Amino acid sequence: MSGERAHHRQRRNSSSMSTDSANDSRSSSPGNKVRLSQRKRRGRSTNRTASESSTQMKGWLLKWTNYVKGYQRRWFVLSNGVLSYYLDQSEVHQAARGSITLKAAVIEHVDPCTFAITDGSNLQSFRIRAETEVERETWITSLELAKCSKMQTIDKVNSVSTDVQMIRCRRTRVPDKPNYPLSLWTLMKNCIGKDLSKIPMPINFNEPISMLQRLVEDYEYSDVLDIAASCSDECEQLAYLAAFTVSAYATAESRINKPFNPLLGETYECDRTDDLGWRCLTEQVSHHPPITALHCESKEWISWQEFSLTSKFRGKYLQVNPVGGAYVSFPTTGRRYFYRRVTTTVNNIIVGKLWVDLEGQLEIVGSNAAKGFKCILNYIPYSYFGRELQRSIKGVVLNRNNEAKWLLRGTWNDKIEIAPVLHTSGPTKNPNYTAGAYKVAWQRRPAAPDSDRYYNLPVFACQLNEPEEGVAPTDSRLRPDQRYMEEGAWDEANREKLRLEEKQRAVRKQQEQKEKQAIAEGRSYPAYEPMWFKRERVEGGTQFMHVSKNTYWQAKEAQDWSGCPNIF
């Protein structure tokens, strides 16, 4: 990374980096004991020891504090799955100045001697510089191994039992995108005014994940939902939920490649109960119109969605209009909320630099125990003559009496802050609010400095298409064209994509012929039924949507995939 880029990244991240004064609370977090084989010490300021029950690494490193003091020398200790720091070695037996539990932490390379580490809740972040590149690699290797360690041994009723909830070591990136030039205008000039979901497109415009996987990305910042679940006040809970809905667009500005269109019957499972506390299943339940059903669950909340879209190419821009909606339920309190997505516009399709904008009003409506509560979020479109910051969002949470209780502000590509309303004045149609102190409800994790080389995918997205054993034969990770693309074999990927699409069209044509024959003979022909979802009337409403049959995870445990279609 050049000095200019490093300085720019340093300035961008400084607000989220913990300063020494902020960490003087001297709080520490429990972690996981790890077992590592002894390795030779590398780097003259680093001392590492290993034992059967735990691994410890310690040494002097430079930690970013603030713009006044810059980097300061601190004594770091890695022990029992926790990275802590002190002013010097004499403080080791006292409470740490700051610490990060590595279980769900994100570790990022900044430059040859610098790295950043952020905890799973995105509330604590260290920017650290080693003296040499070798020393930096030694620390990063140890931190990554600590993330993938076994859970610690616990004592219970004077006996020792070993609790092994194994944390999988996941990848942090995908292979670099190869250079396959293609004339965009040659391909797009015949698409003006048409629905792009019905037009075959080469993989050159794709990213190596499917739409099923892209929807699961909505839950990357599930920790915000966890906080919402812990809120006793309905309005504060709704404010955090609103911040969570914004997090789904965190990478929209840089993700200009489209995901693969799923095949009918294609599925994707994402089981992150070991580190994030939730598991999710998606299935393509309809081909025309293309509809995806999703069900995600944790101990504290349940979310389900039905997603479809229409897209039109207008020459200068591409507009994507979402169809369907999403529910989030908190079973402990019986509160349930519903919301729909906003419109996405990709500008400068033919000439100029591509850029993405969001616009529209997103309304989150409460039901059941949350009936009468709602949140209104306004995604403000970019205007050359406008006074608003680009990608701005403003919102308000209203109680059953239509009184404003919480305010939201921020941008959909960076962070959302929330604050309680202390006083309301002015006319009803244009009220003025006096708010209390704002606090960060969600903040985007910084992108890796070289992510532009691999489709601008965040770490979480890179893990979605990682091969995994035991999944259904219809899982997106087993899709050959998508796998070929990720591996850089684009010619093979395009051939496989064409084969799969032709196979899907042949099956659909065969079904249509059988349906026509049944009608001619006066017989009824059964409509297509998804494998893991069923279409039902929404509780308390008149609309229908696909909901989970709750049979997938049992089938996976038994490895019984007998009813799955052969789609690949």
XYZ file of C-alpha atoms in Angstrom:
568
model
C 0.000 0.000 0.000
C 1.372 3.437 -0.870
C 1.933 5.983 1.883
C -0.934 8.113 0.580
C -3.399 5.186 0.618
C -2.244 4.106 4.065
C -2.652 7.638 5.387
C -6.136 7.897 3.850
C -7.181 4.565 5.352
C -5.690 5.607 8.672
C -7.765 8.772 8.718
C -10.921 6.941 7.686
C -10.572 4.362 10.417
C -9.291 6.560 13.205
C -12.756 7.301 14.552
C -13.396 3.601 15.117
C -9.980 2.864 16.622
C -9.854 2.627 20.393
C -7.636 5.231 22.037
C -5.733 4.601 25.247
C -7.977 6.962 27.181
C -11.072 5.164 25.962
C -9.621 1.819 27.003
C -8.539 2.860 30.483
C -11.739 1.267 31.786
C -9.474 -1.757 32.172
C -12.193 -4.256 31.324
C -11.258 -7.691 30.050
C -13.202 -10.462 28.338
C -13.089 -14.249 28.802
C -11.783 -16.168 25.824
C -11.136 -19.650 24.544
C -8.075 -21.720 25.518
C -6.115 -22.904 22.544
C -3.604 -25.652 21.889
C -0.694 -25.005 19.564
C 2.546 -26.832 18.834
C 5.694 -24.970 19.815
C 7.142 -22.826 17.061
C 10.394 -20.900 16.846
C 10.230 -17.310 17.927
C 10.476 -14.831 15.054
C 11.129 -11.138 15.582
C 13.515 -9.786 18.184
C 10.807 -8.084 20.291
C 8.449 -11.076 20.396
C 8.464 -13.868 22.977
C 6.114 -16.822 22.556
C 5.565 -19.852 24.835
C 3.218 -22.790 24.393
C 1.701 -25.400 26.691
C -0.808 -28.176 26.309
C -3.786 -26.187 27.599
C -3.055 -22.679 26.349
C -0.883 -20.635 24.037
C 0.667 -17.304 24.927
C 2.397 -14.762 22.744
C 3.667 -11.456 24.043
C 5.821 -8.567 22.945
C 6.165 -4.885 22.219
C 4.074 -3.469 19.352
C 3.053 0.019 18.253
C -0.637 0.826 18.756
C -2.451 3.727 17.097
C -3.872 6.040 19.773
C -4.953 9.329 18.165
C -3.767 12.060 15.827
C -2.001 13.930 18.604
C 0.089 11.026 19.915
C 0.036 8.782 16.845
C 1.459 5.285 17.378
C 2.567 4.463 20.930
C 4.603 1.504 22.213
C 2.451 -0.981 24.134
C 2.975 -4.441 25.644
C 0.626 -6.962 23.957
C -0.336 -10.384 25.299
C -2.229 -13.103 23.401
C -3.630 -15.639 25.857
C -6.670 -17.921 26.001
C -8.140 -16.519 22.791
C -7.932 -12.880 23.965
C -5.559 -10.159 22.737
C -4.837 -7.605 25.497
C -2.457 -4.689 25.848
C -0.753 -2.834 28.712
C 1.498 0.187 29.123
C 4.360 -2.148 30.081
C 5.073 -5.638 31.465
C 4.557 -4.531 35.063
C 0.815 -4.159 34.414
C 0.301 -7.731 33.179
C -0.990 -8.907 36.550
C -3.518 -6.092 36.612
C -6.586 -5.472 34.430
C -5.739 -4.842 30.781
C -5.937 -1.369 29.247
C -7.978 -2.928 26.451
C -8.722 -6.369 25.056
C -10.424 -8.110 22.130
C -11.900 -11.609 22.162
C -10.800 -13.350 18.976
C -13.752 -15.718 18.582
C -15.533 -13.580 15.958
C -12.872 -10.935 15.366
C -11.871 -9.642 11.922
C -8.140 -9.384 11.212
C -7.056 -7.201 8.289
C -3.732 -6.591 6.536
C -3.037 -2.859 6.162
C 0.561 -2.635 4.940
C 3.731 -4.764 5.223
C 4.151 -3.953 8.925
C 0.625 -2.973 9.985
C -2.601 -4.836 10.677
C -5.987 -4.042 12.217
C -8.194 -6.221 14.406
C -11.869 -5.567 15.186
C -14.055 -7.553 17.560
C -17.275 -9.282 16.459
C -19.521 -6.516 17.811
C -17.534 -3.844 15.935
C -17.193 -1.866 19.180
C -13.482 -2.422 19.822
C -10.714 -2.030 17.262
C -6.916 -1.956 17.403
C -4.575 -0.702 14.686
C -1.163 -2.251 15.303
C 2.249 -1.838 13.723
C 5.141 -4.293 14.088
C 8.827 -3.484 13.584
C 9.240 -5.908 10.689
C 7.065 -7.724 8.177
C 8.156 -11.072 9.630
C 7.054 -9.998 13.093
C 3.692 -8.851 11.763
C 3.148 -12.208 10.047
C 4.039 -14.040 13.257
C 1.377 -12.139 15.182
C -1.257 -12.515 12.473
C -0.637 -16.267 12.215
C -1.027 -16.661 15.976
C -4.181 -14.547 16.033
C -5.759 -16.536 13.198
C -4.916 -19.827 14.921
C -6.413 -18.532 18.156
C -9.658 -17.760 16.305
C -9.862 -21.370 15.123
C -9.098 -22.935 18.477
C -11.135 -25.334 20.605
C -13.332 -23.991 23.374
C -11.729 -23.728 26.781
C -11.811 -26.397 29.462
C -14.241 -25.538 32.259
C -14.434 -26.609 35.878
C -17.811 -27.734 37.206
C -18.673 -29.106 40.681
C -15.073 -30.010 41.617
C -14.643 -31.990 38.415
C -13.109 -30.973 35.136
C -15.028 -31.548 31.927
C -13.864 -30.660 28.458
C -16.351 -28.708 26.331
C -15.232 -29.034 22.770
C -18.976 -25.673 20.317
C -15.239 -26.537 17.569
C -14.855 -23.207 15.830
C -14.267 -23.628 12.097
C -11.340 -21.764 10.598
C -12.785 -19.949 7.583
C -11.090 -18.268 4.663
C -10.832 -14.490 4.452
C -10.751 -13.938 0.670
C -11.332 -15.554 -2.736
C -8.924 -15.755 -5.714
C -8.233 -12.552 -7.608
C -10.517 -11.613 -10.468
C -8.845 -12.363 -13.833
C -8.841 -9.791 -16.626
C -11.474 -10.767 -19.203
C -12.294 -7.634 -21.255
C -15.750 -7.399 -22.792
C -17.509 -4.579 -24.622
C -20.322 -3.532 -22.316
C -22.070 -1.473 -24.962
C -22.085 -4.340 -27.468
C -23.929 -6.477 -24.939
C -26.210 -3.857 -23.388
C -27.456 -1.874 -26.390
C -30.133 -4.485 -27.139
C -31.283 -4.593 -23.513
C -32.632 -1.043 -23.194
C -36.093 -1.076 -21.636
C -36.051 -4.828 -20.958
C -36.114 -6.856 -17.740
C -32.520 -8.011 -17.311
C -33.554 -10.994 -15.159
C -34.887 -12.632 -18.342
C -31.820 -11.965 -20.510
C -28.878 -14.427 -20.521
C -25.713 -12.666 -19.440
C -22.093 -13.895 -19.496
C -20.393 -14.313 -16.133
C -18.129 -11.341 -16.903
C -20.664 -9.159 -15.095
C -21.111 -11.540 -12.155
C -19.472 -11.983 -8.799
C -18.791 -15.578 -7.687
C -21.791 -15.945 -5.378
C -25.482 -16.546 -6.064
C -28.446 -14.352 -5.226
C -29.267 -16.896 -2.513
C -25.920 -16.229 -0.873
C -26.200 -12.487 -1.406
C -29.442 -12.470 0.601
C -27.722 -14.282 3.467
C -25.298 -11.350 3.586
C -28.157 -9.413 5.171
C -27.165 -11.103 8.438
C -23.472 -10.217 8.448
C -24.164 -7.677 11.179
C -26.442 -9.986 13.168
C -24.887 -8.656 16.376
C -27.099 -5.578 15.898
C -30.136 -7.889 15.931
C -28.782 -9.490 19.103
C -28.686 -6.065 20.752
C -32.214 -5.334 19.525
C -33.418 -8.598 21.069
C -32.050 -7.508 24.453
C -33.942 -4.171 24.443
C -36.938 -4.068 26.765
C -38.247 -0.811 25.282
C -40.112 -1.305 21.978
C -38.923 1.975 20.472
C -35.260 1.428 21.254
C -35.559 -2.094 19.888
C -37.079 -0.736 16.702
C -34.244 1.799 16.369
C -31.650 -0.997 16.471
C -33.715 -3.084 14.058
C -33.802 -0.143 11.657
C -30.012 0.147 11.874
C -29.781 -3.566 11.068
C -31.889 -3.162 7.914
C -29.477 -0.474 6.725
C -26.473 -2.766 7.239
C -27.689 -4.930 4.334
C -26.516 -2.158 1.975
C -23.069 -1.722 3.553
C -21.134 -2.780 0.436
C -23.666 -1.726 -2.208
C -21.567 1.233 -3.365
C -18.667 -0.981 -4.445
C -20.473 -4.200 -5.407
C -21.404 -3.421 -9.004
C -21.187 -7.027 -10.245
C -24.408 -9.046 -10.191
C -24.794 -12.350 -8.343
C -25.676 -15.543 -10.218
C -29.388 -16.001 -10.899
C -30.445 -19.126 -8.952
C -31.885 -22.151 -10.719
C -35.323 -23.371 -9.725
C -34.861 -25.635 -6.712
C -31.383 -24.307 -5.927
C -30.687 -23.982 -2.195
C -28.072 -22.504 0.094
C -27.488 -23.176 3.758
C -25.337 -21.089 6.075
C -24.753 -22.515 9.534
C -22.870 -20.014 11.701
C -24.138 -21.184 15.080
C -20.549 -21.879 16.179
C -19.387 -18.273 15.932
C -22.292 -15.947 15.082
C -25.123 -17.846 16.763
C -27.488 -18.325 13.816
C -28.214 -20.557 10.840
C -29.975 -19.748 7.594
C -31.586 -21.554 4.650
C -32.598 -20.142 1.267
C -34.318 -21.758 -1.701
C -35.315 -20.593 -5.170
C -39.028 -21.381 -4.990
C -40.187 -19.931 -8.320
C -38.601 -19.396 -11.733
C -41.087 -17.029 -13.409
C -41.267 -14.724 -11.596
C -37.945 -15.470 -9.848
C -38.668 -15.731 -6.115
C -36.296 -16.632 -3.298
C -37.464 -17.722 0.153
C -35.244 -17.362 3.232
C -35.424 -18.460 6.860
C -32.818 -17.439 9.455
C -32.940 -18.290 13.150
C -31.024 -17.739 16.359
C -31.901 -18.236 20.016
C -33.046 -14.631 20.381
C -34.697 -13.827 17.034
C -36.154 -15.321 13.855
C -36.191 -13.699 10.414
C -37.820 -14.796 7.184
C -38.005 -13.199 3.761
C -39.465 -13.581 0.311
C -37.441 -11.751 -2.298
C -37.955 -10.979 -5.963
C -37.017 -8.077 -8.177
C -37.618 -6.357 -11.460
C -34.839 -4.516 -13.259
C -34.889 -2.171 -16.200
C -31.969 -0.801 -18.193
C -32.624 2.799 -19.197
C -29.460 3.490 -21.188
C -27.575 5.639 -18.678
C -28.634 3.741 -15.592
C -29.982 0.419 -14.344
C -32.805 0.467 -11.833
C -33.520 -2.505 -9.547
C -36.890 -2.568 -7.810
C -37.281 -5.155 -5.024
C -40.502 -7.132 -4.599
C -41.570 -8.942 -1.435
C -40.641 -8.225 2.140
C -38.967 -9.410 5.332
C -40.100 -10.226 8.868
C -38.146 -10.181 12.117
C -39.641 -11.731 15.228
C -38.440 -11.676 18.833
C -40.119 -14.741 20.383
C -39.376 -13.829 24.007
C -41.533 -10.703 23.826
C -43.852 -11.680 20.967
C -42.899 -8.589 18.958
C -42.823 -8.850 15.174
C -41.844 -6.371 12.485
C -42.177 -6.183 8.704
C -40.306 -4.102 6.115
C -39.590 -3.866 2.374
C -36.402 -2.897 0.587
C -35.758 0.358 -1.278
C -34.845 0.968 -4.932
C -31.241 0.564 -6.107
C -29.914 2.527 -9.103
C -26.621 1.809 -10.886
C -25.498 4.919 -12.745
C -23.102 5.486 -15.676
C -23.670 2.048 -17.169
C -22.132 2.964 -20.545
C -19.847 5.958 -19.996
C -18.057 7.111 -16.861
C -17.415 5.503 -13.510
C -20.155 3.249 -12.206
C -21.758 4.366 -8.967
C -24.682 3.107 -6.928
C -27.420 5.063 -5.185
C -30.382 4.078 -3.010
C -33.618 5.976 -2.740
C -37.052 5.621 -1.256
C -38.813 5.346 2.058
C -38.443 2.187 4.118
C -41.158 1.677 6.694
C -40.840 -0.910 9.458
C -44.237 -1.802 10.871
C -44.793 -3.629 14.153
C -47.388 -6.330 14.729
C -48.483 -8.721 17.475
C -47.013 -7.338 20.728
C -45.400 -4.493 18.745
C -48.595 -3.438 16.961
C -48.822 0.320 16.527
C -45.057 0.931 16.575
C -43.272 1.889 13.382
C -40.068 3.372 12.016
C -39.759 5.523 8.905
C -36.366 5.619 7.192
C -35.745 7.992 4.289
C -32.960 7.058 1.868
C -32.094 10.415 0.347
C -31.004 10.175 -3.330
C -27.948 12.062 -4.473
C -28.588 15.507 -5.917
C -25.955 17.764 -7.418
C -27.719 20.788 -5.968
C -28.774 19.081 -2.729
C -27.495 20.020 0.692
C -27.561 16.497 2.108
C -24.483 14.318 2.417
C -24.386 11.649 -0.285
C -25.927 8.291 0.743
C -27.675 9.933 3.697
C -30.388 8.315 5.787
C -32.721 9.995 8.252
C -35.331 8.232 10.312
C -37.699 8.408 13.239
C -39.276 5.782 15.503
C -42.908 6.386 16.480
C -44.859 4.805 19.321
C -48.524 3.757 19.345
C -49.572 7.380 19.886
C -47.571 8.469 16.827
C -45.084 10.244 19.083
C -41.437 10.411 18.037
C -39.255 8.489 20.497
C -35.947 7.830 18.676
C -34.090 9.486 15.815
C -31.716 7.865 13.334
C -29.065 9.480 11.170
C -26.088 8.411 9.113
C -25.168 6.932 5.753
C -25.957 3.486 4.385
C -22.323 2.763 3.498
C -20.755 3.741 6.832
C -22.752 3.904 10.060
C -26.072 4.651 11.712
C -26.422 6.586 14.963
C -29.519 6.657 17.154
C -30.670 9.016 19.898
C -33.748 9.341 22.143
C -36.147 12.216 21.472
C -36.316 14.533 24.485
C -38.730 17.145 23.139
C -40.879 17.757 20.066
C -42.001 21.181 18.870
C -43.300 22.899 15.765
C -46.074 21.896 13.335
C -47.194 18.285 13.069
C -46.220 18.028 9.395
C -42.741 19.447 9.964
C -41.789 18.917 13.616
C -38.550 19.895 15.292
C -36.887 17.357 17.550
C -34.554 17.856 20.486
C -32.525 14.688 20.879
C -30.290 13.265 23.565
C -26.782 11.966 22.978
C -26.332 9.914 19.815
C -24.737 6.474 19.965
C -23.541 4.199 17.169
C -26.044 1.420 16.481
C -24.239 -0.001 13.455
C -20.920 0.687 11.758
C -19.485 -0.958 8.674
C -16.291 -2.920 9.063
C -13.539 -1.464 6.870
C -12.800 -3.289 3.629
C -9.513 -5.068 3.067
C -7.089 -2.783 1.179
C -6.860 -5.207 -1.750
C -10.537 -6.240 -1.931
C -10.883 -4.474 -5.285
C -8.841 -7.344 -6.713
C -11.532 -9.859 -5.762
C -14.874 -8.211 -6.611
C -14.852 -5.926 -3.515
C -16.214 -8.788 -1.436
C -16.084 -8.339 2.354
C -14.659 -11.158 4.468
C -18.115 -12.499 5.309
C -19.082 -12.749 1.630
C -15.811 -14.533 0.819
C -16.789 -17.239 3.288
C -20.232 -17.856 1.786
C -19.035 -19.888 -1.193
C -16.384 -21.810 0.727
C -16.772 -25.559 -0.014
C -18.457 -27.553 2.735
C -19.300 -31.217 3.111
C -22.747 -32.588 3.907
C -24.848 -29.871 2.255
C -27.805 -30.625 -0.019
C -26.920 -31.584 -3.625
C -28.773 -28.444 -4.735
C -26.546 -26.110 -2.686
C -25.053 -23.103 -4.506
C -21.540 -24.131 -3.462
C -21.898 -27.191 -5.720
C -22.901 -25.143 -8.751
C -20.157 -25.774 -11.368
C -20.290 -22.484 -13.282
C -20.039 -20.464 -10.093
C -17.170 -22.600 -8.792
C -15.281 -22.332 -12.093
C -15.671 -18.563 -12.007
C -14.333 -18.266 -8.473
C -11.300 -20.328 -9.499
C -10.658 -18.028 -12.486
C -11.646 -20.512 -15.221
C -14.120 -18.165 -16.910
C -14.304 -19.957 -20.256
C -15.365 -23.157 -18.511
C -17.710 -21.152 -16.295
C -19.505 -19.608 -19.275
C -19.882 -23.019 -20.914
C -21.303 -24.515 -17.722
C -23.648 -21.560 -17.254
C -25.029 -22.068 -20.750
C -25.434 -25.816 -20.129
C -27.314 -25.272 -16.868
C -29.634 -22.681 -18.407
C -30.410 -24.953 -21.348
C -31.078 -27.841 -18.963
C -33.425 -25.657 -16.926
C -35.297 -24.520 -20.052
C -35.661 -28.140 -21.226
C -37.142 -29.218 -17.879
C -39.515 -26.276 -17.862
C -40.625 -26.989 -21.447
C -41.266 -30.621 -20.543
C -43.396 -29.579 -17.564
C -45.386 -27.154 -19.714
C -46.112 -29.920 -22.237
C -47.324 -32.237 -19.470
C -49.527 -29.474 -18.109
C -51.078 -28.821 -21.538
C -51.712 -32.521 -22.007
C -53.379 -32.788 -18.609
C -55.644 -29.841 -19.377
C -56.585 -31.345 -22.753
C -57.517 -34.601 -21.006
C -59.485 -32.825 -18.290
C -57.016 -33.715 -15.572
C -55.472 -31.402 -13.003
C -51.719 -30.947 -13.103
C -49.945 -30.260 -9.784
C -48.126 -26.950 -9.571
C -44.443 -26.853 -8.686
C -43.807 -27.248 -4.964
C -40.553 -26.194 -3.290
C -38.595 -28.744 -1.310
C -38.094 -26.867 1.961
C -40.666 -24.048 1.894
C -44.442 -23.806 1.554
C -46.718 -20.944 0.541
C -49.036 -19.794 3.316
C -51.197 -16.845 4.257
C -49.328 -14.412 6.474
C -50.583 -14.457 10.053
C -52.891 -11.499 10.625
C -52.828 -10.460 6.970
C -54.281 -11.213 3.549
C -51.085 -11.700 1.543
C -49.267 -14.994 0.978
C -45.552 -15.794 1.220
C -43.266 -18.809 1.363
C -42.287 -19.950 4.867
C -40.010 -22.715 6.062
C -41.314 -26.272 6.535
C -38.638 -26.710 9.248
C -37.461 -29.991 7.733
C -34.092 -29.111 6.210
C -31.805 -29.453 9.224
C -33.305 -32.832 10.161
C -32.693 -34.022 6.602
C -29.115 -32.806 6.774
C -28.503 -34.613 10.050
C -29.811 -37.842 8.490
C -28.119 -37.028 5.154
C -31.432 -37.831 3.462
C -31.566 -35.846 0.227
C -33.850 -38.266 -1.592
C -36.397 -35.637 -2.602
C -33.935 -33.099 -4.007
C -34.122 -32.395 -7.769
C -31.141 -32.898 -10.076
C -30.465 -29.333 -11.170
C -26.687 -29.295 -11.724
